[in-house]
CSV table of C-alpha atoms in Angstrom, one decimal:
chain,number,residue,atom,x,y,z
A,48,MET,CA,70.5,142.3,73.8
A,49,LYS,CA,70.3,142.2,77.6
A,50,GLU,CA,71.6,138.4,77.7
A,51,GLN,CA,74.4,139.4,75.7
A,52,MET,CA,75.4,142.0,78.0
A,53,TRP,CA,75.1,139.9,80.7
A,54,ASN,CA,77.6,137.5,79.3
A,55,ASP,CA,79.8,140.5,78.2
A,56,VAL,CA,79.8,141.4,82.0
A,57,ASP,CA,80.5,138.1,83.2
A,58,ASP,CA,83.3,137.5,80.8
A,59,TYR,CA,84.9,140.9,81.7
A,60,PHE,CA,84.9,139.9,85.4
A,61,THR,CA,86.4,136.5,84.5
A,62,ASP,CA,89.1,137.8,82.1
A,63,LYS,CA,90.0,140.4,84.8
A,64,LEU,CA,90.0,137.9,87.9
A,65,HIS,CA,90.2,134.3,87.0
A,66,ASN,CA,91.6,134.1,83.5
A,67,THR,CA,95.2,133.0,84.5
A,68,ASP,CA,94.1,130.0,86.2
A,69,PRO,CA,94.9,126.8,84.1
A,70,VAL,CA,93.8,124.4,86.6
A,71,MET,CA,90.2,125.6,86.4
A,72,LYS,CA,90.4,125.8,82.7
A,73,ALA,CA,91.6,122.2,82.5
A,74,VAL,CA,88.6,121.0,84.9
A,75,GLN,CA,86.1,122.6,82.6
A,76,GLN,CA,87.9,120.9,79.4
A,77,ASN,CA,88.0,117.7,81.2
A,78,ASN,CA,84.2,118.0,82.2
A,79,ALA,CA,83.5,118.9,78.5
A,80,ASP,CA,85.6,116.2,76.9
A,81,SER,CA,84.1,113.8,79.2
A,82,GLY,CA,80.7,114.7,78.0
A,83,LEU,CA,79.2,116.0,81.2
A,84,PRO,CA,76.6,118.8,80.9
A,85,GLY,CA,77.9,122.4,81.0
A,86,ILE,CA,75.7,123.2,84.2
A,87,ASP,CA,78.8,124.1,86.6
A,88,VAL,CA,78.5,127.4,88.4
A,89,SER,CA,80.4,130.1,86.6
A,90,ALA,CA,83.8,131.1,87.5
A,91,ASN,CA,82.9,134.2,89.3
A,92,HIS,CA,79.9,132.3,91.2
A,93,GLY,CA,82.9,129.9,92.1
A,94,LYS,CA,85.0,132.6,93.5
A,95,PHE,CA,82.1,133.5,95.4
A,96,LEU,CA,81.6,130.2,97.1
A,97,SER,CA,85.6,130.1,98.0
A,98,LEU,CA,85.2,133.3,99.7
A,99,MET,CA,82.1,132.6,101.6
A,100,VAL,CA,83.9,129.4,102.8
A,101,LYS,CA,86.9,131.8,104.1
A,102,MET,CA,84.5,134.7,105.2
A,103,THR,CA,83.0,131.9,107.5
A,104,ASN,CA,85.9,130.1,108.6
A,105,ALA,CA,84.6,127.0,107.3
A,106,LYS,CA,86.6,123.9,108.2
A,107,ASN,CA,83.8,121.4,107.2
A,108,VAL,CA,81.9,121.9,104.2
A,109,LEU,CA,79.2,119.5,102.5
A,110,GLU,CA,78.0,119.7,98.7
A,111,ILE,CA,74.8,118.1,97.7
A,112,GLY,CA,75.7,117.5,93.8
A,113,THR,CA,79.4,117.3,92.5
A,114,LEU,CA,78.9,117.0,89.0
A,115,GLY,CA,82.7,117.3,87.9
A,116,GLY,CA,83.9,118.9,90.9
A,117,TYR,CA,84.2,122.4,89.7
A,118,SER,CA,82.6,123.9,92.4
A,119,SER,CA,84.2,121.5,95.1
A,120,ILE,CA,87.4,122.7,94.1
A,121,TRP,CA,86.8,126.4,94.2
A,122,MET,CA,85.0,126.1,97.7
A,123,GLY,CA,88.2,123.5,98.6
A,124,ARG,CA,90.7,126.5,97.7
A,125,GLY,CA,89.0,128.5,100.2
A,126,LEU,CA,89.4,125.9,103.1
A,127,PRO,CA,91.9,126.2,105.8
A,128,GLU,CA,94.8,123.7,106.0
A,129,ASN,CA,92.8,121.1,108.0
A,130,GLY,CA,89.8,121.9,106.5
A,131,ARG,CA,87.5,119.2,104.6
A,132,ILE,CA,84.8,119.0,101.9
A,133,VAL,CA,82.4,115.9,101.6
A,134,THR,CA,80.9,116.0,98.3
A,135,LEU,CA,77.7,113.8,97.0
A,136,GLU,CA,77.4,112.7,93.5
A,137,TYR,CA,74.7,110.4,92.1
A,138,LYS,CA,76.1,109.4,88.7
A,139,ASN,CA,79.3,107.2,88.9
A,140,VAL,CA,80.8,108.6,85.6
A,141,HIS,CA,80.4,112.2,87.3
A,142,ALA,CA,82.1,111.1,90.4
A,143,LYS,CA,84.8,109.7,88.0
A,144,VAL,CA,85.3,112.7,86.5
A,145,ALA,CA,85.3,114.9,89.9
A,146,ARG,CA,88.0,113.0,91.3
A,147,GLU,CA,90.3,113.3,88.3
A,148,ASN,CA,89.5,117.1,88.6
A,149,ILE,CA,90.2,117.2,92.5
A,150,GLU,CA,93.2,115.1,91.9
A,151,ARG,CA,94.6,117.6,89.2
A,152,ALA,CA,94.0,120.6,91.5
A,153,GLY,CA,95.9,119.0,94.3
A,154,LEU,CA,93.0,118.7,96.6
A,155,SER,CA,92.4,114.9,97.1
A,156,ASP,CA,93.2,115.1,100.4
A,157,LYS,CA,90.4,117.6,101.2
A,158,ILE,CA,87.6,116.7,99.2
A,159,GLU,CA,86.1,113.0,99.4
A,160,VAL,CA,83.5,112.3,96.7
A,161,ILE,CA,80.6,109.8,98.0
A,162,GLU,CA,78.7,108.3,95.0
A,163,GLY,CA,75.0,107.5,95.5
A,164,ALA,CA,71.7,109.1,95.6
A,165,ALA,CA,71.9,111.9,98.1
A,166,LEU,CA,69.0,110.9,100.0
A,167,GLU,CA,70.8,107.5,100.6
A,168,THR,CA,73.8,108.8,101.5
A,169,LEU,CA,73.1,111.8,103.7
A,170,PRO,CA,71.7,109.7,106.6
A,171,THR,CA,75.1,107.7,106.6
A,172,LEU,CA,77.1,110.8,107.1
A,173,LYS,CA,77.0,110.8,111.1
A,174,SER,CA,78.0,107.6,111.6
A,175,LYS,CA,80.8,108.3,109.2
A,176,GLY,CA,81.9,111.0,111.8
A,177,TRP,CA,80.3,114.1,110.1
A,178,THR,CA,78.1,115.4,113.0
A,179,SER,CA,77.7,119.0,111.6
A,180,PHE,CA,78.9,121.2,108.9
A,181,ASP,CA,80.0,125.0,108.7
A,182,LEU,CA,79.0,125.4,105.4
A,183,ILE,CA,76.5,123.5,103.2
A,184,PHE,CA,75.9,123.9,99.4
A,185,ILE,CA,72.9,122.6,97.5
A,186,ASP,CA,73.1,122.3,93.9
A,187,ALA,CA,71.7,119.0,92.8
A,188,ASP,CA,68.1,118.1,90.9
A,189,LYS,CA,65.8,120.5,92.0
A,190,PRO,CA,62.7,118.3,93.0
A,191,SER,CA,64.5,117.0,96.1
A,192,TYR,CA,65.6,120.4,97.2
A,193,PRO,CA,63.0,120.3,100.0
A,194,GLU,CA,64.3,117.3,101.5
A,195,TYR,CA,68.0,118.2,101.0
A,196,PHE,CA,66.7,121.3,103.1
A,197,LYS,CA,65.8,119.0,105.9
A,198,TRP,CA,69.0,117.3,106.0
A,199,ALA,CA,71.0,120.5,105.8
A,200,LEU,CA,69.5,121.6,109.0
A,201,GLU,CA,69.4,118.0,110.5
A,202,LEU,CA,73.6,118.2,109.8
A,203,SER,CA,74.1,121.9,110.8
A,204,ARG,CA,74.8,123.8,114.0
A,205,PRO,CA,74.3,127.5,115.0
A,206,GLY,CA,75.9,129.7,112.4
A,207,THR,CA,76.2,126.9,109.8
A,208,VAL,CA,75.6,128.8,106.3
A,209,ILE,CA,73.2,127.1,103.9
A,210,ILE,CA,73.4,128.0,100.3
A,211,ALA,CA,71.2,126.7,97.6
A,212,ASP,CA,71.9,127.4,94.1
A,213,ASN,CA,69.4,127.8,91.3
A,214,VAL,CA,66.3,128.8,92.9
A,215,VAL,CA,65.0,131.6,90.1
A,216,ARG,CA,65.4,129.4,86.9
A,217,GLY,CA,64.9,132.1,84.5
A,218,GLY,CA,61.9,133.1,86.5
A,219,ARG,CA,60.1,129.6,86.4
A,220,VAL,CA,60.0,129.8,90.3
A,221,LEU,CA,56.8,131.5,89.7
A,222,ASP,CA,55.2,129.3,87.1
A,223,PRO,CA,52.5,127.3,88.7
A,224,GLU,CA,53.0,124.7,85.9
A,225,ASP,CA,56.7,124.1,86.3
A,226,PRO,CA,57.6,121.0,88.3
A,227,THR,CA,60.9,122.4,89.2
A,228,GLY,CA,59.5,125.6,90.0
A,229,LYS,CA,56.9,124.1,92.4
A,230,ALA,CA,59.9,122.1,94.0
A,231,VAL,CA,61.8,125.6,94.5
A,232,ARG,CA,58.4,127.0,95.8
A,233,ASN,CA,58.3,124.0,98.5
A,234,PHE,CA,61.9,124.6,99.3
A,235,MET,CA,61.2,128.4,100.0
A,236,ASP,CA,58.3,127.6,102.1
A,237,LEU,CA,60.4,125.4,104.7
A,238,MET,CA,62.9,128.2,104.6
A,239,ALA,CA,60.7,130.9,105.3
A,240,ASP,CA,58.4,128.8,107.9
A,241,GLU,CA,62.0,127.5,109.6
A,242,ASN,CA,62.4,129.5,112.9
A,243,LEU,CA,66.0,128.3,112.9
A,244,ILE,CA,67.2,129.9,110.0
A,245,ASP,CA,67.7,133.6,108.9
A,246,GLY,CA,67.6,133.7,105.3
A,247,THR,CA,67.2,135.5,102.1
A,248,ALA,CA,67.4,135.0,98.3
A,249,LEU,CA,69.2,136.8,95.5
A,250,GLN,CA,68.6,137.2,91.7
A,251,THR,CA,71.7,137.0,89.4
A,252,VAL,CA,72.5,137.3,85.6
A,253,GLY,CA,75.6,136.6,84.0
A,254,ALA,CA,77.1,133.6,81.7
A,255,LYS,CA,74.4,131.1,82.9
A,256,GLY,CA,71.6,133.3,82.1
A,257,TYR,CA,68.8,134.5,84.7
A,258,ASP,CA,69.2,132.5,88.0
A,259,GLY,CA,69.4,133.2,91.5
A,260,PHE,CA,70.5,131.6,94.8
A,261,ALA,CA,68.9,131.3,98.6
A,262,ILE,CA,71.4,131.6,101.5
A,263,GLY,CA,70.6,131.3,105.2
A,264,ILE,CA,72.5,131.3,108.6
A,265,VAL,CA,71.3,128.8,111.4
A,266,LYS,CA,70.6,130.4,114.4
């Protein structure tokens, strides 16, 4: 009963606020037609990310985990005229679909997709001229979250906002036998012990079930 209510409320907000968005609907359809897993953020969460980009006046954004570019496009819509996003994607087929979607959204000049394992491409960003980012969104394989967090700090500056998705995972974050829950707890330990960041975590419910995200600002 409660899960149906979560979905219905999410659908209500989506219909009210985002249902007249043919581009994002086409992106979701292309992802499905291309066989990508349906693990994108929801439309409401995507708009939240877009608003976060605007509220923080972010010009340089790093996304770890592209999938089909759905969240990339949402954040790209929040960028100023001179803003840029670098998004890292492990799978070639996902990167190909993401580039198609980004072009469809008219954001190819603002969003760069870099293929390869993120822990291999992250060390190359500074040599490419990306010394720091204003906002960093982590939404990739959970076992690597602790390492992604370390790189997020390395590529941040005072005022950088770091957001990590899927930290609740239906409550599995508290399951000592769940490997992804353990990885998220390791990530949370790092965040809690790091003096350079002031953060919190929020639980969410909706079309994507019971989950949540962590958010912090670098001091």
